[in-house]
Amino acid sequence: NVTFVPTKIGTQLGQQVIEACASKNLDPCNVGYLYDIKASALDVAMNKSFLAAIKSTPAVKVVAEGEDFFTPANGLKAVQDMLQSHPDLSLIVGSDQGLEGAVQALAATNKTGKILMVGFGASAAGIDGMISGAWYSIVAQAPASECRLGVKALVEAIRTGKVSGTIDPVAALPNHGLVTKANAKEFT
């Protein structure tokens, strides 16, 4: 099994949101949560573990939700709606694609740098956001490595009968795949 675990990503996102809010002494820290596809098993699992991770931190409150369908255009629309209904938003959390749209919405409302962003994916746009300081942190995913490692394990199993067990595709990444401004240049 070579895969990322959605509940682990949700937990890491929750931990990063708590850290980001604390870095600015935000109490309350009003969070906008961007689903990719709200009804998907992926998003259900991630959201459940995210909420469990922030549960013990009363300052962190999810006040708005949106859905981006893994596209910046839908992320833009969702964040525009969030900002209209919650002008006191402190942080937006979601996939890199959704946060690409959030960047546009924040720029259009002069809120760039005023609202924190925590993402997952570690796309080129996400890494650029980290290097510029526009994003607080990203939980990395490694889909190409996931496939490469899976095929390698399959070939080994067929050729030698070796069982590779469970392989974490982000384990070898810097900081176990947690991208911050300090280490963003180490990710490609």
CSV table of C-alpha atoms in Angstrom, one decimal:
chain,number,residue,atom,x,y,z
A,1,ASN,CA,0.0,0.0,0.0
A,2,VAL,CA,1.6,3.3,-1.2
A,3,THR,CA,-0.7,6.2,-0.4
A,4,PHE,CA,-1.3,9.2,1.7
A,5,VAL,CA,-3.8,8.9,4.5
A,6,PRO,CA,-6.5,11.5,4.4
A,7,THR,CA,-7.0,11.5,8.2
A,8,LYS,CA,-3.3,12.2,8.7
A,9,ILE,CA,-3.5,15.1,6.3
A,10,GLY,CA,-6.6,16.4,8.2
A,11,THR,CA,-4.8,16.1,11.5
A,12,GLN,CA,-1.8,17.9,10.2
A,13,LEU,CA,-3.9,20.7,8.7
A,14,GLY,CA,-5.6,21.1,12.1
A,15,GLN,CA,-2.2,21.3,13.8
A,16,GLN,CA,-0.9,23.8,11.3
A,17,VAL,CA,-4.1,26.0,11.7
A,18,ILE,CA,-3.7,26.0,15.5
A,19,GLU,CA,0.0,27.0,15.1
A,20,ALA,CA,-0.8,29.7,12.5
A,21,CYS,CA,-3.5,31.2,14.7
A,22,ALA,CA,-1.2,31.2,17.7
A,23,SER,CA,1.6,32.8,15.6
A,24,LYS,CA,-0.6,35.9,15.4
A,25,ASN,CA,-2.2,35.6,18.8
A,26,LEU,CA,-5.6,35.3,17.2
A,27,ASP,CA,-8.5,34.7,19.6
A,28,PRO,CA,-10.9,34.1,18.1
A,29,CYS,CA,-9.3,32.7,15.0
A,30,ASN,CA,-12.1,32.6,12.4
A,31,VAL,CA,-11.4,29.9,9.9
A,32,GLY,CA,-12.8,29.4,6.4
A,33,TYR,CA,-12.6,25.7,5.4
A,34,LEU,CA,-12.4,24.9,1.7
A,35,TYR,CA,-13.6,21.4,0.8
A,36,ASP,CA,-12.5,20.1,-2.6
A,37,ILE,CA,-15.6,17.9,-3.1
A,38,LYS,CA,-17.6,18.0,0.2
A,39,ALA,CA,-19.4,14.7,-0.4
A,40,SER,CA,-16.2,12.7,-1.3
A,41,ALA,CA,-14.8,10.1,1.0
A,42,LEU,CA,-11.5,12.0,0.9
A,43,ASP,CA,-13.0,15.3,2.2
A,44,VAL,CA,-15.2,13.6,4.7
A,45,ALA,CA,-12.2,11.8,6.3
A,46,MET,CA,-10.0,14.9,6.1
A,47,ASN,CA,-12.6,17.2,7.6
A,48,LYS,CA,-13.4,14.8,10.4
A,49,SER,CA,-9.8,14.5,11.5
A,50,PHE,CA,-9.3,18.3,11.0
A,51,LEU,CA,-12.2,19.1,13.3
A,52,ALA,CA,-10.9,16.6,15.9
A,53,ALA,CA,-7.5,18.2,15.8
A,54,ILE,CA,-8.8,21.7,16.5
A,55,LYS,CA,-11.5,20.7,19.0
A,56,SER,CA,-9.3,21.3,22.0
A,57,THR,CA,-8.4,24.8,20.9
A,58,PRO,CA,-11.4,27.0,21.6
A,59,ALA,CA,-9.9,30.1,19.9
A,60,VAL,CA,-10.0,28.2,16.5
A,61,LYS,CA,-13.5,28.3,15.1
A,62,VAL,CA,-14.7,27.2,11.6
A,63,VAL,CA,-17.1,30.0,10.7
A,64,ALA,CA,-17.4,29.4,6.9
A,65,GLU,CA,-17.2,26.6,4.5
A,66,GLY,CA,-16.8,26.5,0.7
A,67,GLU,CA,-16.1,24.0,-2.1
A,68,ASP,CA,-13.5,24.4,-4.8
A,69,PHE,CA,-13.8,21.2,-6.9
A,70,PHE,CA,-9.9,21.3,-7.1
A,71,THR,CA,-10.0,24.5,-9.2
A,72,PRO,CA,-8.7,28.0,-8.5
A,73,ALA,CA,-11.8,29.5,-10.2
A,74,ASN,CA,-14.2,27.7,-7.8
A,75,GLY,CA,-11.8,28.5,-4.9
A,76,LEU,CA,-12.0,32.2,-5.9
A,77,LYS,CA,-15.8,32.1,-5.8
A,78,ALA,CA,-16.0,30.2,-2.6
A,79,VAL,CA,-13.6,32.6,-0.8
A,80,GLN,CA,-15.4,35.6,-2.2
A,81,ASP,CA,-18.6,34.2,-0.6
A,82,MET,CA,-16.7,33.6,2.7
A,83,LEU,CA,-15.4,37.1,2.8
A,84,GLN,CA,-18.8,38.6,2.1
A,85,SER,CA,-20.4,36.7,4.9
A,86,HIS,CA,-17.5,36.8,7.3
A,87,PRO,CA,-15.3,39.9,6.8
A,88,ASP,CA,-13.6,39.0,10.1
A,89,LEU,CA,-12.1,35.8,8.6
A,90,SER,CA,-8.6,35.1,10.0
A,91,LEU,CA,-7.5,32.0,8.1
A,92,ILE,CA,-8.4,29.9,5.1
A,93,VAL,CA,-7.5,26.2,4.9
A,94,GLY,CA,-7.8,24.1,1.8
A,95,SER,CA,-6.0,22.4,-1.1
A,96,ASP,CA,-3.4,24.3,-3.2
A,97,GLN,CA,-5.9,24.7,-6.0
A,98,GLY,CA,-8.5,26.3,-3.7
A,99,LEU,CA,-5.9,28.5,-2.1
A,100,GLU,CA,-4.8,29.7,-5.6
A,101,GLY,CA,-8.3,31.1,-5.9
A,102,ALA,CA,-8.2,32.5,-2.4
A,103,VAL,CA,-5.1,34.5,-3.3
A,104,GLN,CA,-7.1,36.2,-6.1
A,105,ALA,CA,-10.0,36.9,-3.7
A,106,LEU,CA,-7.7,38.3,-1.1
A,107,ALA,CA,-5.9,40.6,-3.6
A,108,ALA,CA,-9.3,41.9,-4.9
A,109,THR,CA,-10.4,42.8,-1.4
A,110,ASN,CA,-7.0,44.2,-0.2
A,111,LYS,CA,-6.7,41.4,2.4
A,112,THR,CA,-3.5,40.0,1.0
A,113,GLY,CA,-1.2,39.3,4.0
A,114,LYS,CA,-4.1,39.9,6.5
A,115,ILE,CA,-5.6,36.4,6.3
A,116,LEU,CA,-3.4,33.4,6.9
A,117,MET,CA,-3.5,30.4,4.6
A,118,VAL,CA,-2.8,26.7,5.3
A,119,GLY,CA,-2.9,24.2,2.5
A,120,PHE,CA,-2.2,20.7,1.3
A,121,GLY,CA,-0.7,19.5,-1.9
A,122,ALA,CA,2.7,21.3,-2.3
A,123,SER,CA,2.1,22.2,-6.0
A,124,ALA,CA,4.4,24.6,-7.7
A,125,ALA,CA,1.9,27.4,-7.0
A,126,GLY,CA,1.9,26.4,-3.3
A,127,ILE,CA,5.7,26.3,-3.0
A,128,ASP,CA,5.8,29.8,-4.6
A,129,GLY,CA,3.3,31.0,-2.1
A,130,MET,CA,5.4,29.6,0.7
A,131,ILE,CA,8.6,31.2,-0.6
A,132,SER,CA,6.9,34.6,-1.0
A,133,GLY,CA,5.5,34.3,2.6
A,134,ALA,CA,1.9,34.5,1.4
A,135,TRP,CA,1.0,31.1,2.8
A,136,TYR,CA,1.7,29.9,6.3
A,137,SER,CA,2.3,26.2,5.6
A,138,ILE,CA,1.5,23.3,3.3
A,139,VAL,CA,1.1,19.6,4.1
A,140,ALA,CA,2.8,17.9,1.1
A,141,GLN,CA,1.4,15.2,-1.1
A,142,ALA,CA,3.5,13.3,-3.6
A,143,PRO,CA,1.3,11.7,-6.2
A,144,ALA,CA,4.1,11.0,-8.7
A,145,SER,CA,6.3,9.4,-6.0
A,146,GLU,CA,3.2,7.5,-4.8
A,147,CYS,CA,2.8,5.9,-8.3
A,148,ARG,CA,6.6,5.3,-8.8
A,149,LEU,CA,6.9,3.6,-5.4
A,150,GLY,CA,3.8,1.5,-6.0
A,151,VAL,CA,5.0,0.3,-9.3
A,152,LYS,CA,8.4,-0.4,-7.9
A,153,ALA,CA,6.9,-2.5,-5.1
A,154,LEU,CA,4.7,-4.3,-7.5
A,155,VAL,CA,7.6,-5.2,-9.8
A,156,GLU,CA,9.6,-6.4,-6.8
A,157,ALA,CA,6.7,-8.5,-5.6
A,158,ILE,CA,6.3,-10.1,-9.0
A,159,ARG,CA,10.0,-10.7,-9.5
A,160,THR,CA,11.1,-11.8,-6.1
A,161,GLY,CA,7.9,-12.3,-4.0
A,162,LYS,CA,9.1,-9.6,-1.6
A,163,VAL,CA,6.3,-7.9,0.3
A,164,SER,CA,7.0,-4.2,0.7
A,165,GLY,CA,4.4,-3.5,3.3
A,166,THR,CA,3.0,0.0,3.7
A,167,ILE,CA,5.1,2.8,2.2
A,168,ASP,CA,4.7,6.5,3.1
A,169,PRO,CA,5.4,8.5,0.0
A,170,VAL,CA,6.2,11.7,1.9
A,171,ALA,CA,8.4,10.1,4.6
A,172,ALA,CA,11.6,11.0,2.7
A,173,LEU,CA,10.6,14.6,2.1
A,174,PRO,CA,12.1,17.4,4.2
A,175,ASN,CA,10.3,17.8,7.6
A,176,HIS,CA,8.2,14.7,6.6
A,177,GLY,CA,6.4,16.7,4.0
A,178,LEU,CA,5.5,19.8,6.1
A,179,VAL,CA,6.4,22.8,4.0
A,180,THR,CA,7.2,26.1,5.7
A,181,LYS,CA,8.8,29.3,4.6
A,182,ALA,CA,12.1,28.0,6.1
A,183,ASN,CA,12.2,24.9,4.1
A,184,ALA,CA,10.1,25.6,1.0
A,185,LYS,CA,13.2,25.9,-1.3
A,186,GLU,CA,14.0,22.3,-0.5
A,187,PHE,CA,10.8,21.1,-2.3
A,188,THR,CA,10.5,20.8,-6.1
